[in-house]
Amino acid sequence: MALGNVVGSNILNVLFILGLTATVASLVVSTQLVRTDAPVMIGASLLVLLLGFDGTISLLDGLLLVTGTIAYAIFLIHNNRKQTTTHHAVKAPVSSSQPLRASSRNRLQHDGVILGGIVLLVLGSRWLVIGATA
């Protein structure tokens, strides 16, 4: 049930929400998304499908998936650092403290939204399990 919940929410997030957004406004797609991220996402989905054919995701299967996630995160970090050193981004100096207060307020709002999302995710997961077992 948990695996179906994860796969189902990923399908909904990728296809429905992205499609709904694309109907409202045109989306700009980076070449990294087309060349790297999408094939990795499709490959990971196929790997989960193959690992689940026996009816279970074992500890070894889970370790393989976690190791793949860590390896991909390291690849992304390395690739991002390589790109930022070649572009030499220059930031403009801040002339007053007003933009700093606004950005810290924005950060607090974003952190609050993230925390609220995590709380609602945990609550929704519990409700799902309680409803499924009832």
PDB file of C-alpha atoms in Angstrom:
ATOM      1  CA  MET A   1       0.000   0.000   0.000  1.00  0.00           C
ATOM      2  CA  ALA A   2       2.842   2.388   0.821  1.00  0.00           C
ATOM      3  CA  LEU A   3       4.562   1.722  -2.493  1.00  0.00           C
ATOM      4  CA  GLY A   4       1.334   2.328  -4.379  1.00  0.00           C
ATOM      5  CA  ASN A   5       0.872   5.583  -2.474  1.00  0.00           C
ATOM      6  CA  VAL A   6       4.358   6.782  -3.403  1.00  0.00           C
ATOM      7  CA  VAL A   7       4.124   5.758  -7.051  1.00  0.00           C
ATOM      8  CA  GLY A   8       0.599   7.144  -7.375  1.00  0.00           C
ATOM      9  CA  SER A   9       1.503  10.504  -5.879  1.00  0.00           C
ATOM     10  CA  ASN A  10       4.548  10.744  -8.155  1.00  0.00           C
ATOM     11  CA  ILE A  11       2.418  10.028 -11.203  1.00  0.00           C
ATOM     12  CA  LEU A  12      -0.128  12.620 -10.080  1.00  0.00           C
ATOM     13  CA  ASN A  13       2.544  15.227  -9.373  1.00  0.00           C
ATOM     14  CA  VAL A  14       4.385  14.732 -12.628  1.00  0.00           C
ATOM     15  CA  LEU A  15       1.536  14.275 -15.067  1.00  0.00           C
ATOM     16  CA  PHE A  16      -1.517  16.032 -13.660  1.00  0.00           C
ATOM     17  CA  ILE A  17       0.017  19.036 -11.919  1.00  0.00           C
ATOM     18  CA  LEU A  18       2.587  19.637 -14.645  1.00  0.00           C
ATOM     19  CA  GLY A  19      -0.101  19.291 -17.311  1.00  0.00           C
ATOM     20  CA  LEU A  20      -2.444  21.622 -15.455  1.00  0.00           C
ATOM     21  CA  THR A  21       0.333  24.187 -15.105  1.00  0.00           C
ATOM     22  CA  ALA A  22       1.175  23.907 -18.798  1.00  0.00           C
ATOM     23  CA  THR A  23      -2.430  24.666 -19.732  1.00  0.00           C
ATOM     24  CA  VAL A  24      -2.288  27.931 -17.780  1.00  0.00           C
ATOM     25  CA  ALA A  25       1.122  29.157 -18.936  1.00  0.00           C
ATOM     26  CA  SER A  26       3.952  27.979 -21.142  1.00  0.00           C
ATOM     27  CA  LEU A  27       6.712  26.185 -19.283  1.00  0.00           C
ATOM     28  CA  VAL A  28      10.383  26.748 -19.924  1.00  0.00           C
ATOM     29  CA  VAL A  29      12.216  23.428 -19.927  1.00  0.00           C
ATOM     30  CA  SER A  30      15.958  23.299 -19.392  1.00  0.00           C
ATOM     31  CA  THR A  31      18.133  20.968 -21.405  1.00  0.00           C
ATOM     32  CA  GLN A  32      19.302  19.280 -18.187  1.00  0.00           C
ATOM     33  CA  LEU A  33      15.717  18.224 -17.507  1.00  0.00           C
ATOM     34  CA  VAL A  34      15.342  16.660 -20.936  1.00  0.00           C
ATOM     35  CA  ARG A  35      18.792  15.070 -21.128  1.00  0.00           C
ATOM     36  CA  THR A  36      19.395  13.999 -17.532  1.00  0.00           C
ATOM     37  CA  ASP A  37      16.521  14.314 -15.076  1.00  0.00           C
ATOM     38  CA  ALA A  38      13.702  12.797 -17.141  1.00  0.00           C
ATOM     39  CA  PRO A  39      15.658   9.683 -18.205  1.00  0.00           C
ATOM     40  CA  VAL A  40      16.820   9.125 -14.617  1.00  0.00           C
ATOM     41  CA  MET A  41      13.242   9.472 -13.351  1.00  0.00           C
ATOM     42  CA  ILE A  42      11.959   7.023 -15.969  1.00  0.00           C
ATOM     43  CA  GLY A  43      14.811   4.617 -15.194  1.00  0.00           C
ATOM     44  CA  ALA A  44      14.138   4.783 -11.460  1.00  0.00           C
ATOM     45  CA  SER A  45      10.431   4.112 -12.054  1.00  0.00           C
ATOM     46  CA  LEU A  46      11.253   1.098 -14.216  1.00  0.00           C
ATOM     47  CA  LEU A  47      13.726  -0.148 -11.599  1.00  0.00           C
ATOM     48  CA  VAL A  48      11.049   0.036  -8.880  1.00  0.00           C
ATOM     49  CA  LEU A  49       8.676  -1.830 -11.194  1.00  0.00           C
ATOM     50  CA  LEU A  50      11.250  -4.556 -11.825  1.00  0.00           C
ATOM     51  CA  LEU A  51      12.162  -4.841  -8.148  1.00  0.00           C
ATOM     52  CA  GLY A  52       8.496  -5.127  -7.207  1.00  0.00           C
ATOM     53  CA  PHE A  53       7.636  -7.964  -9.590  1.00  0.00           C
ATOM     54  CA  ASP A  54       8.219 -10.536  -6.847  1.00  0.00           C
ATOM     55  CA  GLY A  55       5.592  -8.823  -4.670  1.00  0.00           C
ATOM     56  CA  THR A  56       7.997  -7.314  -2.161  1.00  0.00           C
ATOM     57  CA  ILE A  57      10.620  -4.625  -1.949  1.00  0.00           C
ATOM     58  CA  SER A  58      13.298  -6.286   0.167  1.00  0.00           C
ATOM     59  CA  LEU A  59      15.994  -4.693   2.294  1.00  0.00           C
ATOM     60  CA  LEU A  60      18.500  -5.242  -0.499  1.00  0.00           C
ATOM     61  CA  ASP A  61      16.126  -3.595  -2.988  1.00  0.00           C
ATOM     62  CA  GLY A  62      15.696  -0.640  -0.643  1.00  0.00           C
ATOM     63  CA  LEU A  63      19.449  -0.305  -0.188  1.00  0.00           C
ATOM     64  CA  LEU A  64      19.887  -0.313  -3.957  1.00  0.00           C
ATOM     65  CA  LEU A  65      17.298   2.451  -4.353  1.00  0.00           C
ATOM     66  CA  VAL A  66      18.749   4.551  -1.520  1.00  0.00           C
ATOM     67  CA  THR A  67      22.263   4.125  -2.922  1.00  0.00           C
ATOM     68  CA  GLY A  68      21.016   5.217  -6.345  1.00  0.00           C
ATOM     69  CA  THR A  69      19.358   8.282  -4.818  1.00  0.00           C
ATOM     70  CA  ILE A  70      22.543   9.254  -2.966  1.00  0.00           C
ATOM     71  CA  ALA A  71      24.661   8.704  -6.081  1.00  0.00           C
ATOM     72  CA  TYR A  72      22.307  10.865  -8.158  1.00  0.00           C
ATOM     73  CA  ALA A  73      22.323  13.614  -5.505  1.00  0.00           C
ATOM     74  CA  ILE A  74      26.149  13.581  -5.492  1.00  0.00           C
ATOM     75  CA  PHE A  75      26.115  13.764  -9.298  1.00  0.00           C
ATOM     76  CA  LEU A  76      23.762  16.764  -9.213  1.00  0.00           C
ATOM     77  CA  ILE A  77      25.850  18.572  -6.594  1.00  0.00           C
ATOM     78  CA  HIS A  78      29.050  17.952  -8.550  1.00  0.00           C
ATOM     79  CA  ASN A  79      27.434  19.037 -11.814  1.00  0.00           C
ATOM     80  CA  ASN A  80      25.990  22.191 -10.211  1.00  0.00           C
ATOM     81  CA  ARG A  81      29.347  23.164  -8.681  1.00  0.00           C
ATOM     82  CA  LYS A  82      31.023  22.678 -12.041  1.00  0.00           C
ATOM     83  CA  GLN A  83      28.460  24.927 -13.735  1.00  0.00           C
ATOM     84  CA  THR A  84      28.688  27.694 -11.127  1.00  0.00           C
ATOM     85  CA  THR A  85      32.476  27.864 -11.356  1.00  0.00           C
ATOM     86  CA  THR A  86      32.289  28.282 -15.125  1.00  0.00           C
ATOM     87  CA  HIS A  87      29.639  31.024 -15.019  1.00  0.00           C
ATOM     88  CA  HIS A  88      31.221  33.197 -12.276  1.00  0.00           C
ATOM     89  CA  ALA A  89      27.973  34.729 -11.084  1.00  0.00           C
ATOM     90  CA  VAL A  90      28.427  38.243  -9.660  1.00  0.00           C
ATOM     91  CA  LYS A  91      25.954  39.497  -7.080  1.00  0.00           C
ATOM     92  CA  ALA A  92      25.201  43.181  -6.652  1.00  0.00           C
ATOM     93  CA  PRO A  93      25.976  44.571  -3.202  1.00  0.00           C
ATOM     94  CA  VAL A  94      23.031  45.317  -0.939  1.00  0.00           C
ATOM     95  CA  SER A  95      22.721  49.059  -0.406  1.00  0.00           C
ATOM     96  CA  SER A  96      20.315  49.094   2.539  1.00  0.00           C
ATOM     97  CA  SER A  97      18.962  46.799   5.212  1.00  0.00           C
ATOM     98  CA  GLN A  98      15.406  46.947   3.815  1.00  0.00           C
ATOM     99  CA  PRO A  99      15.883  44.169   1.212  1.00  0.00           C
ATOM    100  CA  LEU A 100      17.499  41.983   3.874  1.00  0.00           C
ATOM    101  CA  ARG A 101      14.466  42.262   6.145  1.00  0.00           C
ATOM    102  CA  ALA A 102      12.129  41.490   3.268  1.00  0.00           C
ATOM    103  CA  SER A 103      14.156  38.449   2.235  1.00  0.00           C
ATOM    104  CA  SER A 104      14.356  37.134   5.804  1.00  0.00           C
ATOM    105  CA  ARG A 105      10.581  37.587   6.099  1.00  0.00           C
ATOM    106  CA  ASN A 106      10.173  35.646   2.834  1.00  0.00           C
ATOM    107  CA  ARG A 107      12.459  32.935   4.157  1.00  0.00           C
ATOM    108  CA  LEU A 108      10.390  32.635   7.336  1.00  0.00           C
ATOM    109  CA  GLN A 109       7.222  32.392   5.263  1.00  0.00           C
ATOM    110  CA  HIS A 110       8.748  29.698   3.044  1.00  0.00           C
ATOM    111  CA  ASP A 111      10.008  27.779   6.065  1.00  0.00           C
ATOM    112  CA  GLY A 112       6.529  27.990   7.610  1.00  0.00           C
ATOM    113  CA  VAL A 113       4.906  26.680   4.455  1.00  0.00           C
ATOM    114  CA  ILE A 114       7.419  23.817   4.257  1.00  0.00           C
ATOM    115  CA  LEU A 115       6.876  22.919   7.915  1.00  0.00           C
ATOM    116  CA  GLY A 116       3.105  23.069   7.448  1.00  0.00           C
ATOM    117  CA  GLY A 117       3.400  20.827   4.395  1.00  0.00           C
ATOM    118  CA  ILE A 118       5.413  18.265   6.337  1.00  0.00           C
ATOM    119  CA  VAL A 119       2.881  18.271   9.187  1.00  0.00           C
ATOM    120  CA  LEU A 120      -0.009  17.839   6.739  1.00  0.00           C
ATOM    121  CA  LEU A 121       1.872  15.070   4.912  1.00  0.00           C
ATOM    122  CA  VAL A 122       2.341  13.125   8.164  1.00  0.00           C
ATOM    123  CA  LEU A 123      -1.286  13.698   9.126  1.00  0.00           C
ATOM    124  CA  GLY A 124      -2.526  12.599   5.703  1.00  0.00           C
ATOM    125  CA  SER A 125      -0.352   9.483   5.821  1.00  0.00           C
ATOM    126  CA  ARG A 126      -1.764   8.528   9.206  1.00  0.00           C
ATOM    127  CA  TRP A 127      -5.316   9.075   7.985  1.00  0.00           C
ATOM    128  CA  LEU A 128      -4.580   6.929   4.948  1.00  0.00           C
ATOM    129  CA  VAL A 129      -3.298   4.045   7.065  1.00  0.00           C
ATOM    130  CA  ILE A 130      -6.159   4.345   9.577  1.00  0.00           C
ATOM    131  CA  GLY A 131      -8.707   4.419   6.766  1.00  0.00           C
ATOM    132  CA  ALA A 132      -7.122   1.511   4.923  1.00  0.00           C
ATOM    133  CA  THR A 133      -6.905  -0.688   8.002  1.00  0.00           C
ATOM    134  CA  ALA A 134     -10.483   0.130   9.035  1.00  0.00           C
TER     135      ALA A 134
END
